Amino acid sequence: MISGPVLGVFTLGMFFPWANSKGAAVGLGTSFAFVLWIGIGALVIKPPKPFLPVSVEGCEPRWNVSLAQRLPFTPANQSNGGRDIFVLYRLSYLWYSVISSTTVVIVGMLVSLLTGVNRLEDVNPDLLSPFTKWLLSLSRRGRVNMELVVWKERIKQTEDDSTLKARRSTVDGQTNQTFVGEEKY
């Protein structure tokens, strides 16, 4: 029951870059509550199991005649097979993950749209799936935004490298001769 909502949150984050954290949290909670309701309902309300007749009335001592010809089948319990039970309670437990992960994506997207979506410039493209990157590259706006993010990451990495180099070259105000004249890679 837990794996479906977790899969849904990962799917939401990898394939929908405009989904925000509020949408993911509300989708996770809603989906977990929904699948828990289905699971507990299916556990508590079970369809009745039909039993075959166990009476031996009308049986003759001769066994050379087929029983199907001698005794017509009449089930002892004439039920409707559980058709009066709510449809979600009759589902197989194998569907719980599919239902819950789909619920996370749908609710997460709706809440993200209501609370304000993430800007594409704020999303790290390394965290997106290749399929999502490809879809975003088809649109001009997505391609430009992805290029801006890549340039921002490169500038940040260059600044981090130069800060680290400056930190390594001076220790306690003394110049460390090991790192003087180091080539930039």
PDB file of C-alpha atoms in Angstrom:
ATOM      1  CA  MET A   1       0.000   0.000   0.000  1.00  0.00           C
ATOM      2  CA  ILE A   2       2.976   2.312   0.479  1.00  0.00           C
ATOM      3  CA  SER A   3       4.885   1.549  -2.707  1.00  0.00           C
ATOM      4  CA  GLY A   4       2.197   2.965  -5.018  1.00  0.00           C
ATOM      5  CA  PRO A   5       2.134   6.468  -3.512  1.00  0.00           C
ATOM      6  CA  VAL A   6       5.948   6.594  -3.390  1.00  0.00           C
ATOM      7  CA  LEU A   7       6.121   5.560  -7.046  1.00  0.00           C
ATOM      8  CA  GLY A   8       3.583   8.272  -7.827  1.00  0.00           C
ATOM      9  CA  VAL A   9       5.685  10.976  -6.125  1.00  0.00           C
ATOM     10  CA  PHE A  10       8.801   9.933  -8.056  1.00  0.00           C
ATOM     11  CA  THR A  11       6.816   9.857 -11.295  1.00  0.00           C
ATOM     12  CA  LEU A  12       5.388  13.293 -10.567  1.00  0.00           C
ATOM     13  CA  GLY A  13       8.849  14.721  -9.952  1.00  0.00           C
ATOM     14  CA  MET A  14      10.561  13.102 -12.932  1.00  0.00           C
ATOM     15  CA  PHE A  15       7.955  13.663 -15.619  1.00  0.00           C
ATOM     16  CA  PHE A  16       6.222  16.877 -14.558  1.00  0.00           C
ATOM     17  CA  PRO A  17       8.798  19.612 -13.843  1.00  0.00           C
ATOM     18  CA  TRP A  18       6.131  22.205 -13.093  1.00  0.00           C
ATOM     19  CA  ALA A  19       4.763  20.198 -10.121  1.00  0.00           C
ATOM     20  CA  ASN A  20       5.657  21.753  -6.782  1.00  0.00           C
ATOM     21  CA  SER A  21       6.285  20.322  -3.326  1.00  0.00           C
ATOM     22  CA  LYS A  22       2.801  21.188  -2.067  1.00  0.00           C
ATOM     23  CA  GLY A  23       1.232  19.200  -4.874  1.00  0.00           C
ATOM     24  CA  ALA A  24       3.519  16.245  -4.193  1.00  0.00           C
ATOM     25  CA  ALA A  25       2.764  16.266  -0.458  1.00  0.00           C
ATOM     26  CA  VAL A  26      -1.009  16.594  -0.871  1.00  0.00           C
ATOM     27  CA  GLY A  27      -1.006  13.962  -3.629  1.00  0.00           C
ATOM     28  CA  LEU A  28       0.995  11.570  -1.443  1.00  0.00           C
ATOM     29  CA  GLY A  29      -1.328  12.007   1.531  1.00  0.00           C
ATOM     30  CA  THR A  30      -4.492  11.754  -0.530  1.00  0.00           C
ATOM     31  CA  SER A  31      -3.297   8.690  -2.371  1.00  0.00           C
ATOM     32  CA  PHE A  32      -2.187   6.933   0.799  1.00  0.00           C
ATOM     33  CA  ALA A  33      -5.541   7.605   2.477  1.00  0.00           C
ATOM     34  CA  PHE A  34      -7.434   6.478  -0.636  1.00  0.00           C
ATOM     35  CA  VAL A  35      -5.586   3.173  -1.034  1.00  0.00           C
ATOM     36  CA  LEU A  36      -5.767   2.541   2.723  1.00  0.00           C
ATOM     37  CA  TRP A  37      -9.545   3.015   2.552  1.00  0.00           C
ATOM     38  CA  ILE A  38      -9.785   0.555  -0.343  1.00  0.00           C
ATOM     39  CA  GLY A  39      -7.554  -2.001   1.386  1.00  0.00           C
ATOM     40  CA  ILE A  40      -9.313  -1.883   4.737  1.00  0.00           C
ATOM     41  CA  GLY A  41     -12.726  -1.920   3.060  1.00  0.00           C
ATOM     42  CA  ALA A  42     -11.784  -4.998   1.050  1.00  0.00           C
ATOM     43  CA  LEU A  43     -10.475  -6.678   4.194  1.00  0.00           C
ATOM     44  CA  VAL A  44     -13.560  -5.941   6.292  1.00  0.00           C
ATOM     45  CA  ILE A  45     -16.290  -6.440   3.678  1.00  0.00           C
ATOM     46  CA  LYS A  46     -15.674  -9.738   1.946  1.00  0.00           C
ATOM     47  CA  PRO A  47     -18.007 -11.335  -0.576  1.00  0.00           C
ATOM     48  CA  PRO A  48     -19.670 -14.490   0.668  1.00  0.00           C
ATOM     49  CA  LYS A  49     -18.069 -17.717  -0.486  1.00  0.00           C
ATOM     50  CA  PRO A  50     -20.565 -20.075  -2.106  1.00  0.00           C
ATOM     51  CA  PHE A  51     -20.572 -23.582  -0.669  1.00  0.00           C
ATOM     52  CA  LEU A  52     -21.515 -26.688  -2.629  1.00  0.00           C
ATOM     53  CA  PRO A  53     -24.231 -28.940  -1.230  1.00  0.00           C
ATOM     54  CA  VAL A  54     -22.936 -31.572   1.146  1.00  0.00           C
ATOM     55  CA  SER A  55     -26.104 -33.582   1.607  1.00  0.00           C
ATOM     56  CA  VAL A  56     -26.103 -37.268   0.629  1.00  0.00           C
ATOM     57  CA  GLU A  57     -29.885 -37.523   0.359  1.00  0.00           C
ATOM     58  CA  GLY A  58     -31.005 -39.248  -2.792  1.00  0.00           C
ATOM     59  CA  CYS A  59     -27.738 -41.086  -3.324  1.00  0.00           C
ATOM     60  CA  GLU A  60     -28.186 -44.679  -4.470  1.00  0.00           C
ATOM     61  CA  PRO A  61     -25.778 -47.445  -3.658  1.00  0.00           C
ATOM     62  CA  ARG A  62     -25.215 -48.142  -7.372  1.00  0.00           C
ATOM     63  CA  TRP A  63     -22.133 -46.316  -8.689  1.00  0.00           C
ATOM     64  CA  ASN A  64     -22.337 -47.283 -12.326  1.00  0.00           C
ATOM     65  CA  VAL A  65     -24.719 -44.415 -13.101  1.00  0.00           C
ATOM     66  CA  SER A  66     -23.304 -40.940 -13.524  1.00  0.00           C
ATOM     67  CA  LEU A  67     -24.075 -38.595 -10.652  1.00  0.00           C
ATOM     68  CA  ALA A  68     -24.637 -35.753 -13.100  1.00  0.00           C
ATOM     69  CA  GLN A  69     -27.590 -37.656 -14.537  1.00  0.00           C
ATOM     70  CA  ARG A  70     -29.028 -38.610 -11.175  1.00  0.00           C
ATOM     71  CA  LEU A  71     -28.642 -35.446  -9.076  1.00  0.00           C
ATOM     72  CA  PRO A  72     -29.255 -32.014 -10.537  1.00  0.00           C
ATOM     73  CA  PHE A  73     -26.858 -29.395  -9.186  1.00  0.00           C
ATOM     74  CA  THR A  74     -28.610 -27.032  -6.810  1.00  0.00           C
ATOM     75  CA  PRO A  75     -26.297 -24.762  -4.859  1.00  0.00           C
ATOM     76  CA  ALA A  76     -27.160 -24.386  -1.209  1.00  0.00           C
ATOM     77  CA  ASN A  77     -26.295 -20.696  -1.128  1.00  0.00           C
ATOM     78  CA  GLN A  78     -28.108 -18.714  -3.789  1.00  0.00           C
ATOM     79  CA  SER A  79     -26.105 -15.449  -3.595  1.00  0.00           C
ATOM     80  CA  ASN A  80     -25.318 -12.899  -6.260  1.00  0.00           C
ATOM     81  CA  GLY A  81     -21.566 -13.551  -6.009  1.00  0.00           C
ATOM     82  CA  GLY A  82     -20.766 -10.332  -4.156  1.00  0.00           C
ATOM     83  CA  ARG A  83     -22.151  -7.989  -6.816  1.00  0.00           C
ATOM     84  CA  ASP A  84     -23.773  -5.851  -4.118  1.00  0.00           C
ATOM     85  CA  ILE A  85     -20.320  -5.000  -2.663  1.00  0.00           C
ATOM     86  CA  PHE A  86     -18.761  -1.677  -3.686  1.00  0.00           C
ATOM     87  CA  VAL A  87     -16.689  -2.077  -6.852  1.00  0.00           C
ATOM     88  CA  LEU A  88     -13.403  -0.807  -5.344  1.00  0.00           C
ATOM     89  CA  TYR A  89     -13.609  -3.407  -2.584  1.00  0.00           C
ATOM     90  CA  ARG A  90     -13.786  -6.172  -5.181  1.00  0.00           C
ATOM     91  CA  LEU A  91     -10.506  -5.132  -6.873  1.00  0.00           C
ATOM     92  CA  SER A  92      -7.447  -7.308  -6.693  1.00  0.00           C
ATOM     93  CA  TYR A  93      -4.682  -6.037  -4.417  1.00  0.00           C
ATOM     94  CA  LEU A  94      -2.409  -5.951  -7.467  1.00  0.00           C
ATOM     95  CA  TRP A  95      -4.280  -2.866  -8.690  1.00  0.00           C
ATOM     96  CA  TYR A  96      -3.594  -0.870  -5.508  1.00  0.00           C
ATOM     97  CA  SER A  97      -0.205   0.426  -6.722  1.00  0.00           C
ATOM     98  CA  VAL A  98      -1.585   1.501 -10.095  1.00  0.00           C
ATOM     99  CA  ILE A  99      -4.541   3.303  -8.517  1.00  0.00           C
ATOM    100  CA  SER A 100      -2.454   5.038  -5.861  1.00  0.00           C
ATOM    101  CA  SER A 101       0.362   6.182  -8.165  1.00  0.00           C
ATOM    102  CA  THR A 102      -2.179   7.544 -10.658  1.00  0.00           C
ATOM    103  CA  THR A 103      -3.952   9.328  -7.807  1.00  0.00           C
ATOM    104  CA  VAL A 104      -0.692  10.984  -6.702  1.00  0.00           C
ATOM    105  CA  VAL A 105      -0.002  12.297 -10.214  1.00  0.00           C
ATOM    106  CA  ILE A 106      -3.543  13.618 -10.775  1.00  0.00           C
ATOM    107  CA  VAL A 107      -3.992  15.200  -7.339  1.00  0.00           C
ATOM    108  CA  GLY A 108      -0.411  16.485  -7.321  1.00  0.00           C
ATOM    109  CA  MET A 109      -0.849  18.211 -10.668  1.00  0.00           C
ATOM    110  CA  LEU A 110      -4.187  19.761  -9.652  1.00  0.00           C
ATOM    111  CA  VAL A 111      -2.786  21.090  -6.366  1.00  0.00           C
ATOM    112  CA  SER A 112       0.326  22.367  -8.145  1.00  0.00           C
ATOM    113  CA  LEU A 113      -1.841  24.240 -10.631  1.00  0.00           C
ATOM    114  CA  LEU A 114      -3.880  25.763  -7.806  1.00  0.00           C
ATOM    115  CA  THR A 115      -0.893  26.773  -5.650  1.00  0.00           C
ATOM    116  CA  GLY A 116       1.412  27.994  -8.425  1.00  0.00           C
ATOM    117  CA  VAL A 117       3.574  25.812 -10.596  1.00  0.00           C
ATOM    118  CA  ASN A 118       7.380  25.670 -10.588  1.00  0.00           C
ATOM    119  CA  ARG A 119       9.132  27.750 -13.199  1.00  0.00           C
ATOM    120  CA  LEU A 120      11.197  25.729 -15.644  1.00  0.00           C
ATOM    121  CA  GLU A 121      14.199  27.962 -14.927  1.00  0.00           C
ATOM    122  CA  ASP A 122      14.208  26.762 -11.307  1.00  0.00           C
ATOM    123  CA  VAL A 123      14.253  23.062 -12.191  1.00  0.00           C
ATOM    124  CA  ASN A 124      17.582  21.264 -12.498  1.00  0.00           C
ATOM    125  CA  PRO A 125      17.473  19.419 -15.847  1.00  0.00           C
ATOM    126  CA  ASP A 126      19.617  16.595 -14.445  1.00  0.00           C
ATOM    127  CA  LEU A 127      16.683  15.577 -12.255  1.00  0.00           C
ATOM    128  CA  LEU A 128      14.280  15.105 -15.171  1.00  0.00           C
ATOM    129  CA  SER A 129      13.803  11.946 -17.186  1.00  0.00           C
ATOM    130  CA  PRO A 130      15.270  11.867 -20.717  1.00  0.00           C
ATOM    131  CA  PHE A 131      11.754  11.655 -22.147  1.00  0.00           C
ATOM    132  CA  THR A 132      10.717  14.847 -20.349  1.00  0.00           C
ATOM    133  CA  LYS A 133      13.867  16.640 -21.533  1.00  0.00           C
ATOM    134  CA  TRP A 134      13.079  15.575 -25.081  1.00  0.00           C
ATOM    135  CA  LEU A 135       9.489  16.831 -24.810  1.00  0.00           C
ATOM    136  CA  LEU A 136      10.671  20.143 -23.398  1.00  0.00           C
ATOM    137  CA  SER A 137      13.224  20.512 -26.187  1.00  0.00           C
ATOM    138  CA  LEU A 138      10.395  20.336 -28.744  1.00  0.00           C
ATOM    139  CA  SER A 139       8.991  23.622 -27.520  1.00  0.00           C
ATOM    140  CA  ARG A 140      11.018  26.785 -28.021  1.00  0.00           C
ATOM    141  CA  ARG A 141      10.310  28.038 -24.517  1.00  0.00           C
ATOM    142  CA  GLY A 142      11.371  24.736 -22.966  1.00  0.00           C
ATOM    143  CA  ARG A 143      14.586  24.644 -25.020  1.00  0.00           C
ATOM    144  CA  VAL A 144      15.516  28.192 -24.026  1.00  0.00           C
ATOM    145  CA  ASN A 145      14.747  27.528 -20.361  1.00  0.00           C
ATOM    146  CA  MET A 146      16.822  24.347 -20.339  1.00  0.00           C
ATOM    147  CA  GLU A 147      19.772  26.198 -21.921  1.00  0.00           C
ATOM    148  CA  LEU A 148      19.506  28.931 -19.270  1.00  0.00           C
ATOM    149  CA  VAL A 149      19.548  26.369 -16.502  1.00  0.00           C
ATOM    150  CA  VAL A 150      22.606  24.664 -17.992  1.00  0.00           C
ATOM    151  CA  TRP A 151      24.445  28.005 -18.232  1.00  0.00           C
ATOM    152  CA  LYS A 152      23.520  28.898 -14.655  1.00  0.00           C
ATOM    153  CA  GLU A 153      24.873  25.538 -13.484  1.00  0.00           C
ATOM    154  CA  ARG A 154      28.134  26.059 -15.384  1.00  0.00           C
ATOM    155  CA  ILE A 155      28.615  29.549 -13.927  1.00  0.00           C
ATOM    156  CA  LYS A 156      27.892  28.260 -10.428  1.00  0.00           C
ATOM    157  CA  GLN A 157      30.348  25.380 -10.898  1.00  0.00           C
ATOM    158  CA  THR A 158      33.048  27.801 -12.096  1.00  0.00           C
ATOM    159  CA  GLU A 159      32.474  30.057  -9.083  1.00  0.00           C
ATOM    160  CA  ASP A 160      32.603  27.071  -6.745  1.00  0.00           C
ATOM    161  CA  ASP A 161      35.870  25.864  -8.324  1.00  0.00           C
ATOM    162  CA  SER A 162      37.534  29.283  -7.983  1.00  0.00           C
ATOM    163  CA  THR A 163      36.372  29.647  -4.364  1.00  0.00           C
ATOM    164  CA  LEU A 164      37.686  26.188  -3.531  1.00  0.00           C
ATOM    165  CA  LYS A 165      41.000  26.961  -5.221  1.00  0.00           C
ATOM    166  CA  ALA A 166      41.354  30.206  -3.272  1.00  0.00           C
ATOM    167  CA  ARG A 167      40.577  28.354  -0.037  1.00  0.00           C
ATOM    168  CA  ARG A 168      43.125  25.633  -0.781  1.00  0.00           C
ATOM    169  CA  SER A 169      45.904  28.058  -1.713  1.00  0.00           C
ATOM    170  CA  THR A 170      45.816  29.987   1.556  1.00  0.00           C
ATOM    171  CA  VAL A 171      45.817  28.337   4.951  1.00  0.00           C
ATOM    172  CA  ASP A 172      45.822  30.585   8.030  1.00  0.00           C
ATOM    173  CA  GLY A 173      46.898  33.539   5.875  1.00  0.00           C
ATOM    174  CA  GLN A 174      49.987  31.652   4.666  1.00  0.00           C
ATOM    175  CA  THR A 175      50.331  30.833   0.989  1.00  0.00           C
ATOM    176  CA  ASN A 176      50.488  27.107   0.364  1.00  0.00           C
ATOM    177  CA  GLN A 177      53.159  26.524  -2.288  1.00  0.00           C
ATOM    178  CA  THR A 178      51.624  23.212  -3.324  1.00  0.00           C
ATOM    179  CA  PHE A 179      48.707  24.904  -5.109  1.00  0.00           C
ATOM    180  CA  VAL A 180      50.481  27.961  -6.498  1.00  0.00           C
ATOM    181  CA  GLY A 181      50.544  27.978 -10.281  1.00  0.00           C
ATOM    182  CA  GLU A 182      48.003  25.132 -10.544  1.00  0.00           C
ATOM    183  CA  GLU A 183      46.490  24.806 -14.016  1.00  0.00           C
ATOM    184  CA  LYS A 184      42.757  25.302 -14.318  1.00  0.00           C
ATOM    185  CA  TYR A 185      40.984  22.195 -15.551  1.00  0.00           C
TER     186      TYR A 185
END
